[in-house]
């Protein structure tokens, strides 16, 4: 089954940019899934950030306005998230995941990475 | 956005009990409803997709059903490893949205 691993800074200053990368193993990201990001603030529920199809369409949560950029590097079998102008409200565990193209079910998840926004 | 309302928010149950969790969508979502299990400090895991299809490797004591905009996750006989928080998620339309979660605790 597909393996996913998030990487990136655990601490980001307010107003700066959060950047995370997800490395995918045992499955090519070009092979028919969407690849997405979900976050979970401390002690709270899950929030879908967005997902991307390599070389094709991407979708993001309008609640994040235009702060989100997602990209994919098929040569490295990785995909990435950028979230601009972060505030303390963006502090969360960030998960990368594979998302089924038909059902949009989130079938495999990374272990998650904690990102804290603080000066 | 489509709102997903889960109930109850928490419940206590004993090993061997039958447990039912409900999720209601704010509008029709056809069968685009998925269920996840999350244990403390871990990523969620997919249990059920398309309202009633069991994900690979998930025990058969988990099942899902639907009636209009109401969806149900049933654990037929609760096991010690099932104590966790459960989330529903609609995948009918973006933004994908989740229910608030149901925490299943030991009675």
PDB file of C-alpha atoms in Angstrom:
ATOM      1  CA  UNK A   1       0.000   0.000   0.000  1.00  0.00           C
ATOM      2  CA  UNK A   2       1.031   3.585  -0.517  1.00  0.00           C
ATOM      3  CA  UNK A   3       3.302   5.165   2.135  1.00  0.00           C
ATOM      4  CA  UNK A   4       3.314   8.923   2.751  1.00  0.00           C
ATOM      5  CA  UNK A   5       5.698  11.021   4.854  1.00  0.00           C
ATOM      6  CA  UNK A   6       5.443  14.733   5.603  1.00  0.00           C
ATOM      7  CA  UNK A   7       8.503  16.928   6.073  1.00  0.00           C
ATOM      8  CA  UNK A   8       9.058  20.594   6.829  1.00  0.00           C
ATOM      9  CA  UNK A   9       9.671  23.102   9.609  1.00  0.00           C
ATOM     10  CA  UNK A  10       7.833  22.546  12.865  1.00  0.00           C
ATOM     11  CA  UNK A  11       7.889  26.232  13.773  1.00  0.00           C
ATOM     12  CA  UNK A  12       6.845  29.133  11.562  1.00  0.00           C
ATOM     13  CA  UNK A  13       6.678  32.805  12.495  1.00  0.00           C
ATOM     14  CA  UNK A  14       3.427  34.761  12.110  1.00  0.00           C
ATOM     15  CA  UNK A  15       2.969  36.377   8.682  1.00  0.00           C
ATOM     16  CA  UNK A  16       5.513  34.009   7.113  1.00  0.00           C
ATOM     17  CA  UNK A  17       4.949  31.015   4.816  1.00  0.00           C
ATOM     18  CA  UNK A  18       4.392  27.435   5.896  1.00  0.00           C
ATOM     19  CA  UNK A  19       5.956  24.953   3.468  1.00  0.00           C
ATOM     20  CA  UNK A  20       5.522  21.195   3.673  1.00  0.00           C
ATOM     21  CA  UNK A  21       6.485  18.341   1.380  1.00  0.00           C
ATOM     22  CA  UNK A  22       4.999  14.874   1.207  1.00  0.00           C
ATOM     23  CA  UNK A  23       7.151  12.020  -0.073  1.00  0.00           C
ATOM     24  CA  UNK A  24       5.252   9.076  -1.495  1.00  0.00           C
ATOM     25  CA  UNK A  25       6.574   5.515  -1.599  1.00  0.00           C
ATOM     26  CA  UNK A  26       5.338   2.315  -3.228  1.00  0.00           C
ATOM     27  CA  UNK A  27       3.022   4.175  -5.580  1.00  0.00           C
ATOM     28  CA  UNK A  28       3.518   6.661  -8.394  1.00  0.00           C
ATOM     29  CA  UNK A  29       1.747   9.968  -7.847  1.00  0.00           C
ATOM     30  CA  UNK A  30       1.011   9.992 -11.591  1.00  0.00           C
ATOM     31  CA  UNK A  31      -1.049   6.825 -11.319  1.00  0.00           C
ATOM     32  CA  UNK A  32      -4.593   7.950 -10.766  1.00  0.00           C
ATOM     33  CA  UNK A  33      -5.098   9.399  -7.308  1.00  0.00           C
ATOM     34  CA  UNK A  34      -5.477  12.880  -6.037  1.00  0.00           C
ATOM     35  CA  UNK A  35      -2.905  13.984  -3.455  1.00  0.00           C
ATOM     36  CA  UNK A  36      -4.040  16.218  -0.658  1.00  0.00           C
ATOM     37  CA  UNK A  37      -3.599  17.923   2.668  1.00  0.00           C
ATOM     38  CA  UNK A  38      -5.754  17.843   5.792  1.00  0.00           C
ATOM     39  CA  UNK A  39      -5.058  19.574   9.094  1.00  0.00           C
ATOM     40  CA  UNK A  40      -6.181  19.196  12.685  1.00  0.00           C
ATOM     41  CA  UNK A  41      -5.764  22.017  15.229  1.00  0.00           C
ATOM     42  CA  UNK A  42      -4.892  20.872  18.750  1.00  0.00           C
ATOM     43  CA  UNK A  43      -7.852  19.099  20.349  1.00  0.00           C
ATOM     44  CA  UNK A  44     -10.131  19.796  17.395  1.00  0.00           C
ATOM     45  CA  UNK A  45     -11.542  18.091  14.330  1.00  0.00           C
ATOM     46  CA  UNK A  46     -10.326  17.634  10.778  1.00  0.00           C
ATOM     47  CA  UNK A  47     -10.202  20.319   8.077  1.00  0.00           C
ATOM     48  CA  UNK A  48      -9.611  19.600   4.396  1.00  0.00           C
ATOM     49  CA  UNK A  49      -7.061  22.021   2.938  1.00  0.00           C
ATOM     50  CA  UNK A  50      -7.029  20.898  -0.684  1.00  0.00           C
ATOM     51  CA  UNK A  51      -5.878  18.332  -3.218  1.00  0.00           C
ATOM     52  CA  UNK A  52      -4.079  18.168  -6.521  1.00  0.00           C
ATOM     53  CA  UNK A  53      -3.831  15.883  -9.510  1.00  0.00           C
ATOM     54  CA  UNK A  54      -0.271  15.991 -10.938  1.00  0.00           C
ATOM     55  CA  UNK A  55      -0.289  17.895 -14.203  1.00  0.00           C
ATOM     56  CA  UNK A  56      -3.953  18.664 -13.831  1.00  0.00           C
ATOM     57  CA  UNK A  57      -6.519  20.245 -11.580  1.00  0.00           C
ATOM     58  CA  UNK A  58      -6.260  21.342  -7.977  1.00  0.00           C
ATOM     59  CA  UNK A  59      -8.891  22.292  -5.423  1.00  0.00           C
ATOM     60  CA  UNK A  60      -8.534  24.096  -2.138  1.00  0.00           C
ATOM     61  CA  UNK A  61     -10.744  25.125   0.727  1.00  0.00           C
ATOM     62  CA  UNK A  62     -12.203  28.590   0.078  1.00  0.00           C
ATOM     63  CA  UNK A  63     -11.968  29.293   3.816  1.00  0.00           C
ATOM     64  CA  UNK A  64      -8.217  29.614   3.326  1.00  0.00           C
ATOM     65  CA  UNK A  65      -8.855  32.187   0.621  1.00  0.00           C
ATOM     66  CA  UNK A  66      -5.903  32.546  -1.741  1.00  0.00           C
ATOM     67  CA  UNK A  67      -3.225  31.617   0.813  1.00  0.00           C
ATOM     68  CA  UNK A  68      -2.851  28.019  -0.439  1.00  0.00           C
ATOM     69  CA  UNK A  69      -0.587  26.800  -3.227  1.00  0.00           C
ATOM     70  CA  UNK A  70      -0.129  23.116  -4.016  1.00  0.00           C
ATOM     71  CA  UNK A  71       2.291  21.548  -6.456  1.00  0.00           C
ATOM     72  CA  UNK A  72       3.603  18.137  -7.443  1.00  0.00           C
ATOM     73  CA  UNK A  73       7.004  16.898  -8.614  1.00  0.00           C
ATOM     74  CA  UNK A  74       6.510  13.603 -10.399  1.00  0.00           C
ATOM     75  CA  UNK A  75      10.275  13.115 -10.870  1.00  0.00           C
ATOM     76  CA  UNK A  76      10.701  13.012  -7.094  1.00  0.00           C
ATOM     77  CA  UNK A  77       7.298  11.429  -6.428  1.00  0.00           C
ATOM     78  CA  UNK A  78       6.510  14.258  -4.039  1.00  0.00           C
ATOM     79  CA  UNK A  79       3.866  16.915  -3.628  1.00  0.00           C
ATOM     80  CA  UNK A  80       3.946  20.129  -1.624  1.00  0.00           C
ATOM     81  CA  UNK A  81       1.873  22.671   0.260  1.00  0.00           C
ATOM     82  CA  UNK A  82       2.503  26.363   0.761  1.00  0.00           C
ATOM     83  CA  UNK A  83       0.334  28.402   3.103  1.00  0.00           C
ATOM     84  CA  UNK A  84       1.065  32.111   3.102  1.00  0.00           C
ATOM     85  CA  UNK A  85       0.612  34.759   5.799  1.00  0.00           C
ATOM     86  CA  UNK A  86       0.170  32.288   8.638  1.00  0.00           C
ATOM     87  CA  UNK A  87      -1.313  33.169  12.008  1.00  0.00           C
ATOM     88  CA  UNK A  88      -1.669  31.271  15.272  1.00  0.00           C
ATOM     89  CA  UNK A  89      -4.936  29.835  13.906  1.00  0.00           C
ATOM     90  CA  UNK A  90      -2.857  27.820  11.429  1.00  0.00           C
ATOM     91  CA  UNK A  91      -1.181  25.875  14.242  1.00  0.00           C
ATOM     92  CA  UNK A  92      -2.139  22.239  13.668  1.00  0.00           C
ATOM     93  CA  UNK A  93      -1.057  18.742  12.792  1.00  0.00           C
ATOM     94  CA  UNK A  94      -0.786  18.665   8.999  1.00  0.00           C
ATOM     95  CA  UNK A  95      -1.440  15.383   7.222  1.00  0.00           C
ATOM     96  CA  UNK A  96      -0.714  14.538   3.621  1.00  0.00           C
ATOM     97  CA  UNK A  97      -2.878  11.871   2.057  1.00  0.00           C
ATOM     98  CA  UNK A  98      -3.941  10.027  -1.072  1.00  0.00           C
ATOM     99  CA  UNK A  99      -7.504  10.667  -2.206  1.00  0.00           C
ATOM    100  CA  UNK A 100      -9.500   8.392  -4.475  1.00  0.00           C
ATOM    101  CA  UNK A 101     -10.360   9.986  -7.805  1.00  0.00           C
ATOM    102  CA  UNK A 102     -13.925   8.712  -7.966  1.00  0.00           C
ATOM    103  CA  UNK A 103     -15.112   8.568  -4.366  1.00  0.00           C
ATOM    104  CA  UNK A 104     -12.816  11.310  -2.992  1.00  0.00           C
ATOM    105  CA  UNK A 105     -12.269   9.081   0.026  1.00  0.00           C
ATOM    106  CA  UNK A 106      -8.995   9.714   1.861  1.00  0.00           C
ATOM    107  CA  UNK A 107      -7.632   6.216   1.660  1.00  0.00           C
ATOM    108  CA  UNK A 108      -4.076   6.564   2.967  1.00  0.00           C
ATOM    109  CA  UNK A 109      -2.598   9.138   5.331  1.00  0.00           C
ATOM    110  CA  UNK A 110       0.869  10.233   6.369  1.00  0.00           C
ATOM    111  CA  UNK A 111       1.697  10.133  10.064  1.00  0.00           C
ATOM    112  CA  UNK A 112       1.240  13.897  10.355  1.00  0.00           C
ATOM    113  CA  UNK A 113       3.593  16.709  11.247  1.00  0.00           C
ATOM    114  CA  UNK A 114       3.049  19.329  13.938  1.00  0.00           C
ATOM    115  CA  UNK A 115       3.366  22.921  12.782  1.00  0.00           C
ATOM    116  CA  UNK A 116       3.319  25.691  15.371  1.00  0.00           C
ATOM    117  CA  UNK A 117       2.941  29.332  14.391  1.00  0.00           C
ATOM    118  CA  UNK A 118       4.677  31.481  16.962  1.00  0.00           C
ATOM    119  CA  UNK A 119       7.236  34.228  17.166  1.00  0.00           C
TER     120      UNK A 119
ATOM    121  CA  UNK B   1     -20.524  24.304   2.204  1.00  0.00           C
ATOM    122  CA  UNK B   2     -22.183  21.012   3.137  1.00  0.00           C
ATOM    123  CA  UNK B   3     -22.461  20.689   6.919  1.00  0.00           C
ATOM    124  CA  UNK B   4     -22.008  17.277   8.530  1.00  0.00           C
ATOM    125  CA  UNK B   5     -23.559  16.782  11.975  1.00  0.00           C
ATOM    126  CA  UNK B   6     -22.444  13.772  13.982  1.00  0.00           C
ATOM    127  CA  UNK B   7     -24.161  12.346  17.015  1.00  0.00           C
ATOM    128  CA  UNK B   8     -23.484  11.627  19.747  1.00  0.00           C
ATOM    129  CA  UNK B   9     -20.294  13.605  20.340  1.00  0.00           C
ATOM    130  CA  UNK B  10     -19.197  10.927  22.787  1.00  0.00           C
ATOM    131  CA  UNK B  11     -20.425   7.632  24.145  1.00  0.00           C
ATOM    132  CA  UNK B  12     -19.397   5.018  26.675  1.00  0.00           C
ATOM    133  CA  UNK B  13     -19.722   1.362  25.806  1.00  0.00           C
ATOM    134  CA  UNK B  14     -18.486  -2.018  26.983  1.00  0.00           C
ATOM    135  CA  UNK B  15     -16.576  -4.654  25.071  1.00  0.00           C
ATOM    136  CA  UNK B  16     -19.067  -6.692  23.081  1.00  0.00           C
ATOM    137  CA  UNK B  17     -21.647  -3.912  22.813  1.00  0.00           C
ATOM    138  CA  UNK B  18     -23.251  -2.902  19.545  1.00  0.00           C
ATOM    139  CA  UNK B  19     -22.386   0.742  18.845  1.00  0.00           C
ATOM    140  CA  UNK B  20     -24.116   3.076  16.419  1.00  0.00           C
ATOM    141  CA  UNK B  21     -22.892   6.510  15.331  1.00  0.00           C
ATOM    142  CA  UNK B  22     -24.966   8.811  13.140  1.00  0.00           C
ATOM    143  CA  UNK B  23     -23.985  11.506  10.662  1.00  0.00           C
ATOM    144  CA  UNK B  24     -26.487  13.856   9.008  1.00  0.00           C
ATOM    145  CA  UNK B  25     -25.720  15.906   5.911  1.00  0.00           C
ATOM    146  CA  UNK B  26     -27.200  19.388   5.424  1.00  0.00           C
ATOM    147  CA  UNK B  27     -28.218  18.437   1.877  1.00  0.00           C
ATOM    148  CA  UNK B  28     -28.322  15.417  -0.369  1.00  0.00           C
ATOM    149  CA  UNK B  29     -24.880  13.873  -0.886  1.00  0.00           C
ATOM    150  CA  UNK B  30     -25.987  10.673  -2.625  1.00  0.00           C
ATOM    151  CA  UNK B  31     -23.726   7.947  -1.188  1.00  0.00           C
ATOM    152  CA  UNK B  32     -20.599  10.100  -1.017  1.00  0.00           C
ATOM    153  CA  UNK B  33     -19.966   9.491   2.657  1.00  0.00           C
ATOM    154  CA  UNK B  34     -16.851   8.079   4.276  1.00  0.00           C
ATOM    155  CA  UNK B  35     -16.013   7.032   7.842  1.00  0.00           C
ATOM    156  CA  UNK B  36     -12.648   7.256   9.595  1.00  0.00           C
ATOM    157  CA  UNK B  37     -11.208   6.031  12.895  1.00  0.00           C
ATOM    158  CA  UNK B  38      -8.591   8.058  14.741  1.00  0.00           C
ATOM    159  CA  UNK B  39      -6.655   6.970  17.814  1.00  0.00           C
ATOM    160  CA  UNK B  40      -4.823   9.491  20.013  1.00  0.00           C
ATOM    161  CA  UNK B  41      -1.637  10.807  18.425  1.00  0.00           C
ATOM    162  CA  UNK B  42      -2.247   8.878  15.193  1.00  0.00           C
ATOM    163  CA  UNK B  43      -3.488   9.702  11.730  1.00  0.00           C
ATOM    164  CA  UNK B  44      -7.070   8.795  10.862  1.00  0.00           C
ATOM    165  CA  UNK B  45      -7.703   5.549   9.019  1.00  0.00           C
ATOM    166  CA  UNK B  46     -10.381   4.939   6.414  1.00  0.00           C
ATOM    167  CA  UNK B  47     -12.997   2.411   7.523  1.00  0.00           C
ATOM    168  CA  UNK B  48     -15.937   2.790   5.155  1.00  0.00           C
ATOM    169  CA  UNK B  49     -16.282   4.584   1.815  1.00  0.00           C
ATOM    170  CA  UNK B  50     -19.279   5.236  -0.406  1.00  0.00           C
ATOM    171  CA  UNK B  51     -21.533   4.915   2.654  1.00  0.00           C
ATOM    172  CA  UNK B  52     -21.304   1.134   2.955  1.00  0.00           C
ATOM    173  CA  UNK B  53     -18.155  -0.256   1.299  1.00  0.00           C
ATOM    174  CA  UNK B  54     -15.555  -1.686   3.648  1.00  0.00           C
ATOM    175  CA  UNK B  55     -11.996  -0.450   3.042  1.00  0.00           C
ATOM    176  CA  UNK B  56      -9.312  -3.088   2.542  1.00  0.00           C
ATOM    177  CA  UNK B  57      -8.232  -4.764   5.781  1.00  0.00           C
ATOM    178  CA  UNK B  58     -11.038  -3.348   7.932  1.00  0.00           C
ATOM    179  CA  UNK B  59     -12.749  -5.935  10.158  1.00  0.00           C
ATOM    180  CA  UNK B  60     -16.239  -6.984   9.150  1.00  0.00           C
ATOM    181  CA  UNK B  61     -17.698  -5.882  12.490  1.00  0.00           C
ATOM    182  CA  UNK B  62     -17.696  -2.366  11.002  1.00  0.00           C
ATOM    183  CA  UNK B  63     -20.546  -1.538   8.652  1.00  0.00           C
ATOM    184  CA  UNK B  64     -22.165   1.532   7.155  1.00  0.00           C
ATOM    185  CA  UNK B  65     -25.661   2.336   5.975  1.00  0.00           C
ATOM    186  CA  UNK B  66     -27.656   5.276   4.671  1.00  0.00           C
ATOM    187  CA  UNK B  67     -31.180   6.605   4.659  1.00  0.00           C
ATOM    188  CA  UNK B  68     -31.600   9.809   2.729  1.00  0.00           C
ATOM    189  CA  UNK B  69     -29.228  12.328   4.273  1.00  0.00           C
ATOM    190  CA  UNK B  70     -28.690  10.216   7.401  1.00  0.00           C
ATOM    191  CA  UNK B  71     -25.727   7.856   7.572  1.00  0.00           C
ATOM    192  CA  UNK B  72     -24.849   5.302  10.219  1.00  0.00           C
ATOM    193  CA  UNK B  73     -21.644   3.594  11.267  1.00  0.00           C
ATOM    194  CA  UNK B  74     -22.231   0.413  13.245  1.00  0.00           C
ATOM    195  CA  UNK B  75     -19.729  -1.636  15.217  1.00  0.00           C
ATOM    196  CA  UNK B  76     -21.469  -4.954  15.765  1.00  0.00           C
ATOM    197  CA  UNK B  77     -19.376  -6.090  18.728  1.00  0.00           C
ATOM    198  CA  UNK B  78     -17.062  -3.486  20.223  1.00  0.00           C
ATOM    199  CA  UNK B  79     -13.471  -4.661  20.720  1.00  0.00           C
ATOM    200  CA  UNK B  80     -10.785  -3.109  22.954  1.00  0.00           C
ATOM    201  CA  UNK B  81      -8.928  -1.770  19.913  1.00  0.00           C
ATOM    202  CA  UNK B  82     -12.045   0.102  18.743  1.00  0.00           C
ATOM    203  CA  UNK B  83     -11.858   2.756  21.434  1.00  0.00           C
ATOM    204  CA  UNK B  84     -11.147   5.836  19.343  1.00  0.00           C
ATOM    205  CA  UNK B  85     -12.720   8.896  17.762  1.00  0.00           C
ATOM    206  CA  UNK B  86     -14.762   8.392  14.612  1.00  0.00           C
ATOM    207  CA  UNK B  87     -15.339  10.985  11.896  1.00  0.00           C
ATOM    208  CA  UNK B  88     -17.654  11.088   8.917  1.00  0.00           C
ATOM    209  CA  UNK B  89     -16.738  13.031   5.763  1.00  0.00           C
ATOM    210  CA  UNK B  90     -18.772  13.987   2.726  1.00  0.00           C
ATOM    211  CA  UNK B  91     -17.081  13.720  -0.651  1.00  0.00           C
ATOM    212  CA  UNK B  92     -20.016  14.846  -2.805  1.00  0.00           C
ATOM    213  CA  UNK B  93     -18.711  18.355  -3.333  1.00  0.00           C
ATOM    214  CA  UNK B  94     -15.701  20.452  -2.472  1.00  0.00           C
ATOM    215  CA  UNK B  95     -14.909  21.741   0.041  1.00  0.00           C
ATOM    216  CA  UNK B  96     -14.752  18.265   1.518  1.00  0.00           C
ATOM    217  CA  UNK B  97     -16.163  18.529   5.036  1.00  0.00           C
ATOM    218  CA  UNK B  98     -16.027  16.392   8.160  1.00  0.00           C
ATOM    219  CA  UNK B  99     -18.356  15.799  11.038  1.00  0.00           C
ATOM    220  CA  UNK B 100     -17.268  16.954  14.481  1.00  0.00           C
ATOM    221  CA  UNK B 101     -16.312  13.459  15.638  1.00  0.00           C
ATOM    222  CA  UNK B 102     -17.645  10.853  18.056  1.00  0.00           C
ATOM    223  CA  UNK B 103     -15.393   9.694  20.862  1.00  0.00           C
ATOM    224  CA  UNK B 104     -16.019   6.094  21.904  1.00  0.00           C
ATOM    225  CA  UNK B 105     -14.852   5.509  25.452  1.00  0.00           C
ATOM    226  CA  UNK B 106     -14.642   2.527  27.763  1.00  0.00           C
ATOM    227  CA  UNK B 107     -17.612   2.035  30.072  1.00  0.00           C
TER     228      UNK B 107
END
